[in-house]
């Protein structure tokens, strides 16, 4: 049950080529839809049945998102793919772009057909030059084969798709910041509502989905929504790409069913390096609160199980930490990241992320004060829920998690001006 | 906002650069030339040894009918644009969590020792710049760095040496 959806062509020699993708039934679903003129409502209904939830991290049901668009409203609509993969620990969309770009293209065309859009953009982070070139090559092949352009396969449906390269800004992974960025502005998130389904790119109705979500569409429609849903578990349909990194023998990307025990994923990743003890796991990208290793070994990899442990599945980025890691140092680095990447628009985030970083940094460097632990919780609580986008929450979440589970390490740093683990 | 009036846009940039920017402009709606600003800045930065001067940003503004301030906003917001000269090879080292716990400190130390500069500095001969960057989305190959358009993963001091020796 591995590599059944987005990575299903990974065993091929050069799976990114059109001919290779077509050797596994690629573009057959699109062709059938265009030939049979499948009603868009049926497509959206099938995606709803699949239980697919946004793979970028928010986990919003994809089919529901599509249904917010008024298909028959006049004027241009847009399909936008979010390949601005930037949540620390996440490196799965890079592999979809590099190894299966055509399935993403096919998924985007089907999405466009379903909502009545004739123009799409794939926002690829600027550092991803190799994935960008692979995607561009796929676009060229698809255009030459008549899958992009005017009157696709004689159906009367037009769709054109382009890449947009980012410039290095984590916040552009937030959907409205991403739209601002395509419009040629600095990537500062917009107030919502209005949501992109009503006022999106260039002020037009827009759906934005993650790379993995869109690349899953052709298989969902080919095999049926229930097939996809049944791969996974309740509330977590399908399989999922997990990017697992950290202190591991064999880190990498694994496409496995939702609900797979973490212990199995850890085994696939070769186990903890050097046979050392598993200390903690950050289960869904660096914004997800940390979970102690022992507790994690009893959990399954799905939305409900991880949420039940007080964290989140997020983008499926699993960072594994062994017992040589100082958690103060880990949190210091994470806090630096959010401080660095805050777009500066909302005061609680702009100022608060700086406070978090400076206070954690002084604890790490032996200058912490006893009141700092409460101060950290206080600052984090004052950021949470008080900002336009989720970056503030993302900065605050890890702080509470670390202080809940590893408070003794922070206390030791304050009391002894040195590290409990000995590594820091 | 004030835009810069230019009588003849063919006088801005070389033919080659104009053609490349025009390909990006063509991707967006006719009245949204501004969407090409990120690509235009990258293209002119690459052609200028890896950094942007105020004159170049003004040229981009004129070419895309934008106010210069709107171009400066973009150029200062995104981390991949450089507003000061950089070395021929800009070495971007990830030090975020997955790389950090896989000894990115050792990568930084080795590069600093070998090149005789600190993070954020450029060698006197103008060949190398060291830059600390945030997660580049290749954590499975931690520790990693990017030079130009290329990613280098699973770094050790020996691998770094061979990479640097292979550069012009």
Coordinates of C-alpha atoms in Angstrom, one line a residue:
Chain A
X1 CA 0.0 0.0 0.0
X2 CA 2.8 2.4 -0.7
X3 CA 3.1 4.9 -3.6
X4 CA -0.4 4.4 -4.9
X5 CA -1.3 8.0 -5.8
X6 CA 1.2 10.8 -6.3
X7 CA 4.3 8.6 -6.4
X8 CA 2.8 5.7 -8.4
X9 CA 5.2 6.2 -11.3
X10 CA 8.3 6.5 -9.2
X11 CA 9.6 3.1 -10.2
X12 CA 9.7 4.1 -13.9
X13 CA 13.0 5.1 -15.5
X14 CA 12.2 8.7 -16.3
X15 CA 8.7 9.1 -14.9
X16 CA 8.6 12.9 -15.6
X17 CA 8.2 12.3 -19.3
X18 CA 4.8 12.4 -21.0
X19 CA 5.3 9.1 -22.7
X20 CA 6.2 7.4 -19.4
X21 CA 3.2 9.0 -17.6
X22 CA 0.9 7.9 -20.3
X23 CA 2.3 4.3 -20.1
X24 CA 0.6 4.2 -16.7
X25 CA -2.7 5.6 -17.9
X26 CA -1.8 9.3 -17.6
X27 CA -4.2 11.8 -19.1
X28 CA -6.8 9.0 -19.6
X29 CA -9.1 10.5 -16.9
X30 CA -8.9 14.0 -18.4
X31 CA -9.5 12.6 -21.9
X32 CA -12.6 10.7 -20.7
X33 CA -13.9 13.8 -18.9
X34 CA -13.5 16.0 -22.0
X35 CA -14.9 13.3 -24.4
X36 CA -17.9 12.5 -22.2
X37 CA -18.4 16.1 -21.1
X38 CA -18.7 14.9 -17.5
X39 CA -20.9 17.3 -15.5
X40 CA -18.6 19.4 -13.2
X41 CA -20.9 18.8 -10.3
X42 CA -20.1 15.0 -10.5
X43 CA -16.4 15.7 -10.4
X44 CA -16.7 17.9 -7.3
X45 CA -19.0 15.3 -5.7
X46 CA -16.4 12.6 -6.3
X47 CA -13.7 14.7 -4.7
X48 CA -15.9 15.3 -1.7
X49 CA -16.5 11.6 -1.4
X50 CA -12.7 10.9 -1.4
X51 CA -12.3 12.7 1.9
X52 CA -9.3 14.5 0.4
X53 CA -8.2 17.3 2.7
X54 CA -5.7 20.1 1.8
X55 CA -2.3 18.6 1.8
X56 CA -0.5 21.9 2.3
X57 CA -1.1 21.8 6.1
X58 CA -4.5 23.3 6.8
X59 CA -6.4 20.1 6.0
X60 CA -9.5 21.9 4.6
X61 CA -11.7 19.5 2.5
X62 CA -10.7 20.0 -1.1
X63 CA -14.1 19.2 -2.7
X64 CA -15.8 21.6 -0.4
X65 CA -13.4 24.3 -1.3
X66 CA -14.2 23.8 -5.0
X67 CA -17.9 24.0 -4.4
X68 CA -17.6 27.5 -3.1
X69 CA -16.9 28.8 -6.6
X70 CA -19.9 29.9 -8.5
X71 CA -19.2 28.0 -11.8
X72 CA -21.6 29.9 -13.9
X73 CA -20.6 33.4 -12.8
X74 CA -19.4 35.4 -15.8
X75 CA -15.8 36.4 -16.2
X76 CA -12.4 34.9 -15.6
X77 CA -11.7 32.4 -12.8
X78 CA -8.4 30.9 -11.8
X79 CA -6.9 27.7 -10.6
X80 CA -3.7 28.2 -8.6
X81 CA -1.4 25.6 -7.3
X82 CA 0.6 26.2 -4.2
X83 CA 4.1 24.7 -4.7
X84 CA 5.7 27.3 -2.4
X85 CA 6.8 24.4 -0.2
X86 CA 8.4 26.2 2.8
X87 CA 7.2 24.8 6.1
X88 CA 10.4 23.6 7.7
X89 CA 10.7 19.8 7.4
X90 CA 8.5 19.6 4.3
X91 CA 10.0 18.3 1.0
X92 CA 7.3 16.3 -0.7
X93 CA 6.0 18.7 -3.3
X94 CA 9.5 19.0 -4.6
X95 CA 9.4 15.2 -5.4
X96 CA 6.0 15.5 -7.1
X97 CA 7.3 18.3 -9.3
X98 CA 10.5 16.4 -10.1
X99 CA 9.1 13.0 -10.6
X100 CA 5.4 13.2 -11.5
X101 CA 4.8 16.7 -12.9
X102 CA 2.3 15.5 -15.5
X103 CA -0.1 14.2 -12.8
X104 CA -0.1 17.7 -11.3
X105 CA -0.8 19.2 -14.7
X106 CA -3.6 16.7 -15.3
X107 CA -5.1 17.4 -11.9
X108 CA -5.0 21.2 -12.5
X109 CA -6.7 20.9 -15.9
X110 CA -9.4 18.8 -14.3
X111 CA -9.8 21.3 -11.4
X112 CA -10.1 24.1 -14.0
X113 CA -12.8 22.2 -15.9
X114 CA -14.7 21.6 -12.6
X115 CA -14.8 25.2 -11.7
X116 CA -14.9 26.7 -15.2
X117 CA -11.5 28.4 -15.2
X118 CA -9.5 28.9 -18.3
X119 CA -6.3 30.1 -16.8
X120 CA -4.0 28.6 -14.1
X121 CA -0.7 29.3 -12.3
X122 CA 1.6 27.1 -10.4
X123 CA 3.5 29.1 -7.8
X124 CA 6.8 27.3 -7.3
X125 CA 9.2 28.6 -4.7
X126 CA 12.1 30.4 -6.2
X127 CA 14.8 28.1 -4.9
X128 CA 13.2 25.1 -6.6
X129 CA 15.0 25.6 -10.0
X130 CA 15.3 21.9 -10.9
X131 CA 11.6 21.2 -10.0
X132 CA 10.6 24.3 -11.9
X133 CA 12.4 23.1 -15.0
X134 CA 10.8 19.7 -14.8
X135 CA 7.4 21.3 -14.5
X136 CA 8.1 23.7 -17.4
X137 CA 9.2 20.7 -19.6
X138 CA 5.9 18.9 -18.6
X139 CA 3.9 22.0 -19.6
X140 CA 5.6 22.1 -23.0
X141 CA 4.9 18.4 -23.6
X142 CA 1.3 18.8 -22.5
X143 CA 0.8 21.8 -24.8
X144 CA 2.2 19.9 -27.8
X145 CA -0.1 17.0 -27.0
X146 CA -3.1 19.2 -27.0
X147 CA -3.8 18.9 -23.2
X148 CA -3.2 22.7 -22.8
X149 CA -4.3 25.6 -24.9
X150 CA -7.5 26.2 -26.8
X151 CA -10.3 23.7 -27.5
X152 CA -8.7 20.8 -25.6
X153 CA -9.0 17.5 -27.5
X154 CA -11.9 19.1 -29.5
X155 CA -14.0 19.6 -26.4
X156 CA -14.5 23.3 -26.7
X157 CA -12.8 23.8 -23.3
X158 CA -9.8 26.1 -23.1
X159 CA -7.1 26.0 -20.5
X160 CA -3.7 27.6 -20.2
X161 CA -1.2 27.0 -17.4
X162 CA 2.0 28.8 -16.4
X163 CA 4.5 28.7 -13.6
X164 CA 5.2 31.6 -11.3
X165 CA 8.5 31.6 -9.5
X166 CA 8.7 32.9 -5.9
X167 CA 11.5 34.9 -4.5
X168 CA 12.2 33.4 -1.0
X169 CA 9.4 34.2 1.5
X170 CA 7.8 31.6 3.8
X171 CA 4.7 33.7 4.2
X172 CA 3.9 33.3 0.5
X173 CA 2.8 29.7 1.3
X174 CA -0.3 31.4 2.8
X175 CA -2.8 31.5 0.1
X176 CA -3.7 35.2 -0.1
X177 CA 0.0 36.2 0.3
X178 CA 0.7 33.9 -2.6
X179 CA -1.9 35.7 -4.7
X180 CA -0.4 39.1 -3.8
X181 CA 2.9 37.7 -4.9
X182 CA 1.6 36.6 -8.3
X183 CA 0.2 40.1 -8.7
X184 CA 3.7 41.4 -8.4
X185 CA 3.6 42.7 -4.8
X186 CA 5.3 41.9 -1.6
X187 CA 3.7 38.8 -0.1
X188 CA 1.5 40.1 2.7
X189 CA -1.6 38.1 3.5
X190 CA -5.0 39.7 2.9
X191 CA -7.9 39.9 5.3
X192 CA -10.5 37.1 4.9
X193 CA -13.3 37.4 4.1
X194 CA -13.6 37.8 1.2
X195 CA -12.1 34.4 0.5
X196 CA -10.3 33.6 -2.7
X197 CA -13.3 31.7 -4.0
X198 CA -15.0 35.1 -4.4
X199 CA -12.1 37.6 -4.6
X200 CA -8.9 35.8 -5.5
X201 CA -6.2 36.4 -8.1
X202 CA -6.7 39.8 -9.8
X203 CA -9.9 40.1 -7.8
X204 CA -11.5 37.1 -9.6
X205 CA -12.9 33.8 -8.2
X206 CA -9.9 31.5 -7.5
X207 CA -9.2 28.1 -6.0
X208 CA -5.8 27.5 -4.5
X209 CA -4.8 24.0 -3.7
X210 CA -1.5 22.4 -2.6
X211 CA 0.6 20.5 -5.1
X212 CA -0.1 17.1 -3.5
X213 CA -3.9 17.8 -3.4
X214 CA -4.1 18.6 -7.1
X215 CA -1.8 15.7 -8.1
X216 CA -4.1 13.3 -6.3
X217 CA -7.2 14.3 -8.4
X218 CA -6.6 12.2 -11.5
X219 CA -6.4 9.0 -9.4
X220 CA -9.4 9.9 -7.2
X221 CA -11.5 10.3 -10.3
X222 CA -10.1 7.3 -12.1
X223 CA -10.6 4.9 -9.1
X224 CA -13.5 6.7 -7.5
X225 CA -13.8 8.8 -4.3
X226 CA -14.6 5.9 -2.1
X227 CA -11.5 4.0 -3.3
X228 CA -9.3 6.9 -2.1
X229 CA -11.2 7.4 1.1
X230 CA -10.8 3.7 2.0
X231 CA -7.1 3.8 1.6
X232 CA -7.1 6.0 4.7
X233 CA -9.2 6.1 7.9
X234 CA -12.2 8.0 9.1
X235 CA -11.8 11.8 8.7
X236 CA -8.4 11.2 6.9
X237 CA -9.1 9.8 3.5
X238 CA -6.4 8.5 1.2
X239 CA -2.7 8.1 1.3
X240 CA -0.4 11.0 2.2
X241 CA 3.2 11.9 1.4
X242 CA 5.2 12.1 4.6
X243 CA 8.5 14.0 4.5
X244 CA 10.4 12.5 7.4
X245 CA 13.8 14.0 8.4
X246 CA 16.0 14.5 11.4
X247 CA 18.1 12.0 13.2
X248 CA 17.4 9.0 10.9
X249 CA 19.2 6.3 9.0
X250 CA 17.0 6.7 5.9
X251 CA 15.1 10.0 5.8
X252 CA 13.0 10.7 2.8
X253 CA 9.5 11.0 1.3
X254 CA 7.1 8.1 1.8
X255 CA 3.6 7.8 0.4
X256 CA 1.6 5.7 2.8
X257 CA -2.0 5.3 3.9
X258 CA -3.4 7.8 6.4
X259 CA -3.7 6.0 9.7
X260 CA -0.4 4.1 9.4
X261 CA 1.3 3.7 12.8
X262 CA 4.1 6.2 13.3
X263 CA 6.3 3.2 14.3
X264 CA 6.0 1.8 10.8
X265 CA 6.9 5.1 9.2
X266 CA 9.9 5.3 11.5
X267 CA 10.9 1.9 10.4
X268 CA 10.6 2.8 6.7
X269 CA 12.9 5.7 7.5
X270 CA 15.5 3.3 8.8
X271 CA 14.9 4.0 12.5
X272 CA 16.8 6.5 14.7
X273 CA 20.4 7.0 13.6
X274 CA 23.1 5.2 15.5
X275 CA 20.5 3.2 17.4
X276 CA 20.0 6.2 19.7
X277 CA 16.8 6.8 21.7
X278 CA 13.9 8.6 20.2
X279 CA 13.3 11.7 22.2
X280 CA 10.6 13.6 20.4
X281 CA 8.8 14.1 17.2
X282 CA 7.5 17.2 15.5
X283 CA 4.7 15.5 13.5
X284 CA 3.5 18.1 11.0
X285 CA 6.2 20.7 10.1
X286 CA 7.9 23.1 12.6
X287 CA 4.6 24.9 13.4
X288 CA 3.2 21.7 14.9
X289 CA 3.7 21.3 18.7
X290 CA 6.2 18.7 19.6
X291 CA 5.2 15.2 20.9
X292 CA 7.4 13.1 23.2
X293 CA 8.9 10.0 21.5
X294 CA 7.2 7.4 23.8
X295 CA 3.8 8.9 23.2
X296 CA 4.4 9.2 19.4
X297 CA 5.2 5.5 19.2
X298 CA 1.6 4.8 20.1
X299 CA 0.1 7.2 17.6
X300 CA -1.1 6.7 14.0
X301 CA -0.4 9.2 11.2
X302 CA -3.8 10.8 10.6
X303 CA -5.5 14.1 11.4
X304 CA -7.5 12.9 14.4
X305 CA -4.8 10.9 16.1
X306 CA -2.2 13.7 16.0
X307 CA -4.8 16.3 16.9
X308 CA -5.8 14.1 19.9
X309 CA -2.2 14.3 21.1
X310 CA -2.3 18.1 21.1
X311 CA -0.5 18.7 17.8
X312 CA -1.3 18.6 14.1
X313 CA -0.6 16.6 11.0
X314 CA 0.0 19.8 9.0
X315 CA 1.9 19.2 5.8
X316 CA 3.0 15.7 6.9
X317 CA 6.5 16.9 7.7
X318 CA 7.8 14.7 10.4
X319 CA 11.0 15.8 12.2
X320 CA 12.5 13.1 14.4
X321 CA 14.7 14.2 17.3
X322 CA 17.0 11.8 19.2
X323 CA 18.1 12.1 22.8
X324 CA 21.3 14.2 22.1
X325 CA 19.1 17.2 21.1
X326 CA 18.7 20.1 23.5
X327 CA 15.1 21.2 23.1
X328 CA 15.9 24.8 24.1
X329 CA 18.3 25.0 21.2
X330 CA 15.7 23.4 18.8
X331 CA 13.0 25.9 19.9
X332 CA 15.5 28.8 19.6
X333 CA 16.1 27.9 16.0
X334 CA 12.4 27.6 15.2
X335 CA 11.7 30.9 16.9
X336 CA 14.4 32.6 14.9
X337 CA 12.7 31.3 11.7
X338 CA 9.3 32.8 12.5
X339 CA 10.9 36.1 13.5
X340 CA 12.9 36.1 10.3
X341 CA 9.8 35.2 8.2
X342 CA 7.1 37.4 9.8
X343 CA 5.9 39.7 7.0
X344 CA 5.6 42.6 9.5
X345 CA 2.0 43.4 8.7
X346 CA 0.4 42.6 12.1
X347 CA 2.0 44.0 15.3
X348 CA 1.5 40.9 17.5
X349 CA 3.4 38.7 15.1
X350 CA 6.0 41.2 14.0
X351 CA 6.9 42.2 17.6
X352 CA 5.9 38.9 19.3
X353 CA 8.1 36.7 17.2
X354 CA 11.0 38.9 18.1
X355 CA 10.2 38.7 21.8
X356 CA 9.9 34.9 21.6
X357 CA 13.3 34.5 19.8
X358 CA 15.1 36.9 22.2
X359 CA 13.8 35.3 25.4
X360 CA 14.4 31.7 24.2
X361 CA 17.8 32.8 23.0
X362 CA 18.8 34.2 26.4
X363 CA 17.6 31.0 28.1
X364 CA 19.7 29.0 25.7
X365 CA 22.7 31.2 26.3
X366 CA 22.6 31.0 30.1
X367 CA 21.0 34.3 30.8
X368 CA 17.4 33.2 31.3
X369 CA 15.4 34.5 34.3
X370 CA 12.8 32.5 36.2
X371 CA 10.0 34.6 35.0
X372 CA 10.9 33.9 31.4
X373 CA 8.9 30.7 31.2
X374 CA 5.7 32.5 32.0
X375 CA 6.7 35.3 29.8
X376 CA 7.1 33.0 26.8
X377 CA 3.7 31.5 27.4
X378 CA 2.2 34.9 27.8
X379 CA 3.7 36.3 24.6
X380 CA 2.7 33.2 22.6
X381 CA -0.9 33.5 23.9
X382 CA -1.0 37.2 22.9
X383 CA 0.1 36.4 19.3
X384 CA -2.3 33.4 18.8
X385 CA -5.5 34.4 17.1
X386 CA -4.6 38.0 16.8
X387 CA -3.1 38.1 13.4
X388 CA -4.4 38.2 9.8
X389 CA -2.8 34.9 8.8
X390 CA -1.7 31.7 10.6
X391 CA 2.0 32.6 10.7
X392 CA 1.5 34.1 14.2
X393 CA -0.2 30.9 15.4
X394 CA 2.6 28.9 13.8
X395 CA 5.2 30.8 15.8
X396 CA 3.2 30.5 19.0
X397 CA 2.2 26.8 18.8
X398 CA 5.7 25.2 19.2
X399 CA 6.4 27.3 22.3
X400 CA 3.5 26.0 24.2
X401 CA 4.3 22.4 23.2
X402 CA 7.9 22.6 24.2
X403 CA 7.1 24.1 27.6
X404 CA 4.4 21.5 28.2
X405 CA 6.6 18.5 27.5
X406 CA 10.1 19.6 28.1
X407 CA 9.8 22.3 30.7
X408 CA 12.5 20.7 32.8
X409 CA 15.1 21.4 30.2
X410 CA 14.2 25.1 30.1
X411 CA 14.2 25.2 33.9
X412 CA 17.7 23.5 34.0
X413 CA 19.1 26.1 31.6
X414 CA 17.8 28.9 33.8
X415 CA 19.0 27.3 37.1
X416 CA 22.4 26.1 36.0
X417 CA 23.2 28.4 33.0
X418 CA 24.0 25.3 31.0
X419 CA 22.3 22.5 29.1
X420 CA 20.7 19.4 30.7
X421 CA 21.5 17.3 27.6
X422 CA 25.1 18.4 27.4
X423 CA 25.0 19.0 23.7
X424 CA 24.0 22.7 23.9
Chain B
X1 CA 2.1 56.8 -7.5
X2 CA 4.7 58.2 -9.9
X3 CA 6.0 56.1 -12.7
X4 CA 9.0 56.8 -14.7
X5 CA 8.2 58.0 -18.2
X6 CA 10.3 56.4 -20.8
X7 CA 9.9 57.2 -24.5
X8 CA 11.6 54.2 -26.0
X9 CA 11.4 51.0 -24.0
X10 CA 13.8 49.4 -26.5
X11 CA 16.5 51.5 -24.8
X12 CA 16.1 49.7 -21.5
X13 CA 18.1 46.4 -21.1
X14 CA 19.6 44.3 -23.8
X15 CA 17.5 42.6 -26.5
X16 CA 18.1 39.2 -24.8
X17 CA 16.9 40.4 -21.4
X18 CA 13.9 42.2 -22.9
X19 CA 12.9 39.0 -24.7
X20 CA 13.2 37.0 -21.5
X21 CA 11.1 39.5 -19.5
X22 CA 8.5 39.7 -22.3
X23 CA 8.0 35.9 -22.1
X24 CA 7.0 36.3 -18.5
X25 CA 4.8 39.3 -19.2
X26 CA 3.0 37.2 -21.7
X27 CA 1.9 34.7 -19.0
X28 CA -0.3 37.3 -17.2
X29 CA -3.3 39.4 -18.2
X30 CA -2.5 42.3 -20.5
X31 CA -3.3 44.8 -17.8
X32 CA -1.2 43.0 -15.1
X33 CA 2.4 43.5 -16.4
X34 CA 3.4 44.0 -12.8
X35 CA 3.0 40.3 -12.3
X36 CA 6.3 39.9 -14.1
X37 CA 8.2 42.0 -11.6
X38 CA 9.6 39.1 -9.6
X39 CA 10.9 37.4 -12.8
X40 CA 12.2 40.7 -14.2
X41 CA 14.2 41.4 -11.0
X42 CA 15.7 37.9 -11.1
X43 CA 16.6 38.1 -14.7
X44 CA 18.4 41.5 -14.4
X45 CA 20.0 40.4 -11.1
X46 CA 21.5 37.3 -12.8
X47 CA 22.8 39.5 -15.6
X48 CA 24.4 41.9 -13.2
X49 CA 26.6 39.5 -11.3
X50 CA 23.9 38.5 -8.8
X51 CA 22.8 41.8 -7.3
X52 CA 20.4 44.7 -8.0
X53 CA 21.3 48.4 -8.2
X54 CA 18.8 51.2 -7.8
X55 CA 19.3 52.0 -11.4
X56 CA 18.3 48.4 -12.4
X57 CA 15.2 48.5 -10.2
X58 CA 14.2 51.8 -11.7
X59 CA 14.7 50.3 -15.2
X60 CA 12.4 47.4 -14.2
X61 CA 9.9 49.9 -12.9
X62 CA 9.9 51.8 -16.2
X63 CA 9.8 48.7 -18.3
X64 CA 6.7 47.4 -16.4
X65 CA 5.0 50.8 -15.9
X66 CA 5.4 50.5 -12.2
X67 CA 6.2 53.1 -9.5
X68 CA 9.8 52.6 -8.5
X69 CA 8.8 52.3 -4.8
X70 CA 6.6 49.3 -5.7
X71 CA 9.6 47.6 -7.3
X72 CA 11.8 48.4 -4.2
X73 CA 9.1 46.9 -2.0
X74 CA 9.3 43.6 -3.9
X75 CA 13.1 43.6 -4.1
X76 CA 13.5 44.2 -0.3
X77 CA 10.7 41.8 0.7
X78 CA 12.0 38.6 -0.9
X79 CA 15.2 37.0 0.4
X80 CA 16.6 35.9 -3.0
X81 CA 17.2 39.5 -4.2
X82 CA 20.5 41.0 -3.3
X83 CA 20.9 44.8 -2.9
X84 CA 24.6 44.7 -2.3
X85 CA 27.3 43.1 -4.4
X86 CA 27.8 39.4 -3.9
X87 CA 30.5 36.9 -4.9
X88 CA 30.4 35.0 -8.2
X89 CA 29.2 32.0 -6.2
X90 CA 26.6 32.7 -3.6
X91 CA 26.6 29.8 -1.2
X92 CA 23.3 29.5 0.7
X93 CA 23.5 27.3 3.7
X94 CA 20.3 26.0 5.4
X95 CA 20.6 26.0 9.2
X96 CA 17.0 25.3 10.0
X97 CA 16.0 22.5 12.4
X98 CA 16.4 19.4 10.2
X99 CA 19.8 20.6 9.0
X100 CA 20.8 21.9 12.4
X101 CA 20.4 18.5 14.1
X102 CA 22.3 17.0 11.2
X103 CA 25.4 19.2 11.9
X104 CA 24.8 22.2 9.7
X105 CA 27.1 24.0 12.2
X106 CA 29.9 21.9 10.9
X107 CA 29.1 22.9 7.3
X108 CA 29.1 26.6 8.3
X109 CA 32.4 26.2 10.3
X110 CA 34.1 24.4 7.4
X111 CA 33.1 26.9 4.8
X112 CA 34.0 29.8 7.1
X113 CA 37.4 28.3 7.8
X114 CA 38.1 27.4 4.2
X115 CA 37.1 30.7 2.7
X116 CA 38.3 32.9 5.6
X117 CA 34.9 34.8 5.9
X118 CA 31.9 34.7 8.1
X119 CA 28.2 34.2 7.2
X120 CA 27.0 37.3 5.3
X121 CA 30.5 38.1 4.0
X122 CA 32.2 37.9 0.6
X123 CA 35.7 36.8 -0.1
X124 CA 38.2 39.6 -1.1
X125 CA 38.6 38.1 -4.6
X126 CA 34.9 38.4 -5.1
X127 CA 34.5 34.6 -5.8
X128 CA 32.3 33.5 -2.8
X129 CA 29.6 34.8 -0.6
X130 CA 28.3 32.8 2.4
X131 CA 24.6 33.3 3.2
X132 CA 22.5 31.6 5.9
X133 CA 19.1 30.7 4.6
X134 CA 15.9 29.2 5.9
X135 CA 14.5 25.8 5.1
X136 CA 15.0 25.1 1.4
X137 CA 12.7 22.1 1.3
X138 CA 15.3 19.3 1.0
X139 CA 15.4 18.1 4.6
X140 CA 15.8 14.5 3.6
X141 CA 19.3 15.4 2.4
X142 CA 20.3 17.4 5.5
X143 CA 22.6 19.2 5.9
X144 CA 22.3 20.9 2.5
X145 CA 23.2 24.1 0.7
X146 CA 22.4 25.8 -2.6
X147 CA 24.9 27.4 -5.0
X148 CA 23.4 29.1 -7.9
X149 CA 20.5 27.0 -9.1
X150 CA 21.9 23.8 -7.8
X151 CA 21.1 22.0 -4.5
X152 CA 23.9 20.0 -2.7
X153 CA 22.7 17.5 -0.1
X154 CA 24.1 15.2 2.6
X155 CA 27.1 17.5 3.0
X156 CA 30.4 16.5 4.7
X157 CA 33.6 18.6 4.8
X158 CA 35.0 16.3 2.1
X159 CA 32.0 16.7 -0.2
X160 CA 32.0 20.5 0.3
X161 CA 35.7 20.6 -0.7
X162 CA 35.1 18.7 -3.9
X163 CA 32.1 20.9 -4.8
X164 CA 34.1 24.1 -4.3
X165 CA 37.0 22.7 -6.3
X166 CA 34.7 21.9 -9.1
X167 CA 33.5 25.5 -9.4
X168 CA 35.1 28.0 -11.8

